[in-house]
Amino acid sequence: MSCVIYVFADPGVPGACKIGKDTRWPYRYKQARCHTPRPIAIEGVFTFDDKDALGAAEKRIRQVLGGCRRPGDVNEWFDLPAAEAIARLQKAGILGSRNLREAMAPRLSRSGLLYDDWREQGKASQNYRWLIAMFEEQSPERRLKLSYGALHDTAFLYAFTYNPWPVRLVAGFEHGRAVAAEDPGNVEPNRLLKQAWEEVQRQFGSLQSEQVGWLNQGVTSGEVARRLAALDVHPFPLDRPKPPGARLRDASIKKSTAIGEPQPLGRVSPCPVIYGAAGGRAA
């Protein structure tokens, strides 16, 4: 059951659903859980014989439901309850009982359960200059997510496509002992940065949550920044050029930013509590 059309729902927006394709099911489900602070619900899984049939179905889905696309920069979300969207697609002959499979949450390995699109901490990344990225969901709840590791470009550019709300990078942090080069001297500050992330999760979230990195409702950016500062982890200007020591290229980003070049700021909204009048700008 590799090639599927999935239908996801997020309890944060009961009247919406996300419909997309997966050629390696359940990979997209594994991926989706770190994009939102709420448990993703699988409302439907429909199998197809091959990638060509899957691609054709995806194209027709966009045509049939195009008028219901959720506004903003969210991707493949429709302002329709999942049941209604499925009914429309079944009526159009795109989905049917023949290829419907039981919509059960797949079993994932422990590494899969705690997967995060915005984290890279492997041995090959130990000498890079790591960061902690703080993201904010642009919803009434304003939920925060923290990720750590070597994925610098990813923090600035990678979209939260499985969240029905836009999500923005609102702050970036580094350890006070970080080295401005790809250097073994970064191994220890990176270890301390990871410990700081874990401490924040213990205090304000959960280390074992499948919604990896998301903090509890009501936690504020100021609380998090103060806890990180006590651990020698401090904010950096979000408009600074990509710094020496940052990873040169992330696999999830098609066009990387060169060292010394400015980062794109289209998904950035600096937190005024952390940056004040500077607005996330370099001094």
XYZ file of C-alpha atoms in Angstrom:
283
model
C 0.000 0.000 0.000
C 2.618 2.550 -1.101
C 0.756 4.884 -3.497
C -2.132 6.532 -1.675
C -4.299 9.616 -1.520
C -4.672 10.540 2.150
C -7.229 12.751 3.844
C -6.044 14.367 7.081
C -7.888 16.579 9.558
C -6.637 18.799 12.375
C -8.936 19.332 15.395
C -7.739 22.943 15.468
C -9.867 23.619 12.368
C -12.742 21.086 12.350
C -14.197 22.414 9.085
C -11.045 21.835 7.033
C -9.044 18.910 5.682
C -5.774 18.269 3.882
C -5.758 15.976 0.855
C -2.511 14.906 -0.771
C -0.550 12.025 -2.196
C 2.094 9.758 -0.711
C 4.227 7.385 -2.771
C 5.765 5.860 0.374
C 2.860 5.596 2.783
C 2.952 6.124 5.741
C 5.843 8.577 5.229
C 3.594 11.648 4.957
C 1.777 10.668 8.136
C 5.095 10.301 9.961
C 6.055 13.729 8.667
C 2.732 15.465 9.351
C 2.696 14.993 13.130
C 5.548 17.446 13.777
C 3.840 20.212 11.771
C 0.973 20.816 14.211
C 0.559 20.912 18.009
C -2.592 18.778 17.743
C -2.877 15.069 16.878
C -3.450 14.640 13.139
C -6.530 12.536 12.335
C -6.524 10.186 9.340
C -9.973 10.503 7.748
C -9.321 8.424 4.642
C -6.655 6.418 2.807
C -7.210 5.465 -0.842
C -4.760 3.248 -2.729
C -3.737 3.485 -6.394
C -1.937 1.014 -8.630
C 1.012 3.205 -9.573
C 2.438 6.726 -9.493
C 0.837 7.718 -12.798
C -2.658 6.872 -11.570
C -1.897 8.611 -8.281
C -0.707 11.782 -10.018
C -3.783 11.870 -12.246
C -6.051 11.524 -9.208
C -4.251 14.329 -7.396
C -4.676 16.629 -10.408
C -8.414 15.929 -10.602
C -8.809 16.516 -6.859
C -7.370 20.004 -7.273
C -9.805 20.681 -10.099
C -12.872 19.452 -8.215
C -12.045 21.128 -4.889
C -10.107 24.132 -6.192
C -12.809 26.596 -5.187
C -12.554 25.441 -1.564
C -8.829 25.967 -1.103
C -7.982 27.341 2.312
C -6.577 30.890 1.972
C -3.050 31.812 2.931
C 0.190 29.974 2.312
C -1.009 26.626 3.650
C -0.752 23.861 1.064
C -3.376 21.313 -0.055
C -5.820 22.381 2.663
C -9.488 22.799 1.805
C -12.186 24.575 3.797
C -14.440 21.528 3.802
C -15.066 18.900 6.480
C -13.252 15.701 5.535
C -16.463 13.688 5.094
C -17.907 16.245 2.671
C -14.674 16.453 0.678
C -14.509 12.660 0.368
C -18.165 12.527 -0.705
C -17.544 15.082 -3.468
C -14.508 13.168 -4.728
C -16.403 9.890 -4.672
C -19.254 11.480 -6.630
C -16.685 12.696 -9.183
C -15.360 9.148 -9.515
C -11.890 10.022 -8.243
C -12.123 8.043 -5.004
C -14.221 4.950 -4.473
C -14.932 1.992 -2.242
C -12.682 -0.144 -4.444
C -9.531 1.609 -3.293
C -10.643 2.696 0.188
C -8.540 1.315 3.016
C -9.170 1.414 6.744
C -8.161 4.821 8.076
C -6.068 3.622 10.991
C -2.946 5.311 12.311
C 0.046 3.266 11.070
C 2.505 1.822 13.540
C 5.744 3.772 13.523
C 9.175 3.005 14.936
C 10.354 5.033 17.927
C 12.522 7.171 15.652
C 9.495 7.671 13.406
C 7.287 8.644 16.340
C 9.695 11.416 17.362
C 10.579 12.579 13.839
C 10.976 16.322 13.196
C 11.334 17.912 9.735
C 13.319 20.792 11.258
C 15.926 18.727 13.164
C 19.271 17.300 12.075
C 21.628 16.092 14.781
C 23.548 13.231 13.143
C 27.298 12.702 13.508
C 27.924 14.256 10.107
C 26.439 17.517 11.431
C 28.298 17.756 14.741
C 30.885 20.292 13.545
C 28.344 22.726 12.118
C 27.061 25.772 14.003
C 23.650 24.658 15.289
C 20.655 26.805 16.123
C 17.371 26.623 17.988
C 14.483 27.897 15.868
C 11.319 29.219 17.511
C 8.180 29.031 15.368
C 4.721 30.440 16.080
C 1.445 29.158 14.666
C -0.572 32.108 13.331
C -3.778 30.886 14.977
C -5.844 32.245 17.877
C -3.819 29.981 20.204
C -0.411 31.292 18.967
C 1.238 27.981 19.824
C 5.061 27.817 19.845
C 7.399 25.148 18.498
C 11.139 24.793 19.101
C 13.486 22.768 16.901
C 17.254 22.421 17.170
C 20.123 21.225 15.017
C 22.016 22.023 11.840
C 19.106 22.852 9.499
C 19.656 26.587 9.127
C 18.083 27.086 5.683
C 15.199 24.794 6.631
C 14.312 27.013 9.592
C 13.902 30.008 7.269
C 12.375 28.377 4.206
C 10.571 25.103 4.878
C 6.781 25.408 5.047
C 4.517 23.800 7.655
C 2.363 22.199 4.956
C 0.494 19.880 7.349
C -0.742 22.722 9.544
C -4.024 24.445 8.554
C -2.611 27.741 9.858
C 0.473 29.596 8.592
C 3.516 29.128 10.837
C 6.337 31.665 11.064
C 9.919 31.689 12.284
C 9.784 34.242 15.103
C 13.215 33.853 16.736
C 16.539 32.091 16.364
C 18.976 31.198 19.145
C 22.588 30.027 19.391
C 24.799 28.863 22.219
C 27.175 31.484 23.578
C 30.152 29.216 22.858
C 29.271 28.472 19.217
C 32.250 28.659 16.840
C 31.889 30.737 13.663
C 33.209 27.949 11.442
C 32.623 24.300 10.585
C 34.848 23.135 13.396
C 35.149 20.384 16.058
C 34.876 23.206 18.566
C 31.120 23.219 17.898
C 30.587 19.697 19.239
C 30.372 20.780 22.879
C 28.193 23.896 22.401
C 25.910 21.812 20.174
C 25.577 19.250 22.957
C 24.691 22.036 25.384
C 22.224 23.506 22.876
C 20.460 20.144 22.652
C 20.346 19.964 26.446
C 18.802 23.447 26.536
C 16.103 22.356 24.062
C 15.394 19.297 26.204
C 15.145 21.429 29.334
C 12.614 23.736 27.669
C 10.584 20.712 26.569
C 10.568 19.293 30.099
C 9.416 22.591 31.572
C 7.002 23.807 28.895
C 6.123 20.781 26.734
C 6.973 17.094 26.543
C 10.031 15.183 25.368
C 7.838 12.226 24.371
C 5.150 14.059 22.410
C 4.586 12.954 18.816
C 3.911 16.626 18.078
C 7.661 17.108 18.364
C 8.882 20.434 19.698
C 5.457 22.011 20.248
C 5.031 23.675 23.632
C 1.967 23.694 25.856
C -0.849 26.104 25.127
C -0.302 29.405 26.924
C 3.502 29.215 27.032
C 4.970 32.560 25.952
C 8.042 33.439 23.933
C 9.350 35.521 26.830
C 9.257 32.557 29.209
C 11.147 30.416 26.731
C 13.750 33.086 25.942
C 14.463 33.656 29.638
C 14.945 29.927 30.256
C 17.289 29.647 27.287
C 19.291 32.698 28.394
C 19.877 31.023 31.757
C 21.472 28.162 29.793
C 23.734 30.494 27.754
C 21.537 30.282 24.660
C 20.769 33.684 23.162
C 18.821 35.179 20.214
C 20.537 36.169 16.987
C 19.214 38.764 14.485
C 16.947 37.081 11.969
C 18.081 39.342 9.135
C 21.784 38.640 9.553
C 23.563 36.971 6.621
C 23.898 33.201 6.775
C 26.770 32.821 9.244
C 30.097 31.004 8.901
C 29.796 27.503 10.310
C 26.192 27.011 9.197
C 25.458 23.927 7.149
C 25.906 24.729 3.467
C 22.872 22.887 2.116
C 19.792 21.138 3.534
C 18.296 18.219 1.622
C 14.743 19.561 1.988
C 15.588 22.938 0.414
C 15.973 23.168 -3.361
C 17.961 26.416 -3.407
C 20.274 26.972 -0.460
C 21.566 30.305 0.804
C 25.313 30.827 0.534
C 27.403 31.750 3.554
C 27.404 35.535 3.875
C 24.219 35.974 1.841
C 20.948 37.262 3.377
C 18.297 34.705 4.281
C 14.868 34.992 2.612
C 12.429 36.501 5.114
C 9.086 35.569 3.571
C 8.316 33.094 6.375
C 9.826 35.242 9.129
C 7.916 37.397 11.627
C 10.294 38.546 14.407
C 8.908 38.312 17.927
C 8.753 41.820 19.475
C 9.067 40.398 22.992
C 12.463 38.925 22.110
C 13.792 41.538 19.672
C 12.072 44.701 20.892
C 12.380 47.786 18.721
C 15.049 46.101 16.589
C 12.346 43.858 15.142
C 14.770 40.998 14.594
C 17.200 43.191 12.647
C 20.939 43.138 13.043
C 22.373 45.975 15.088
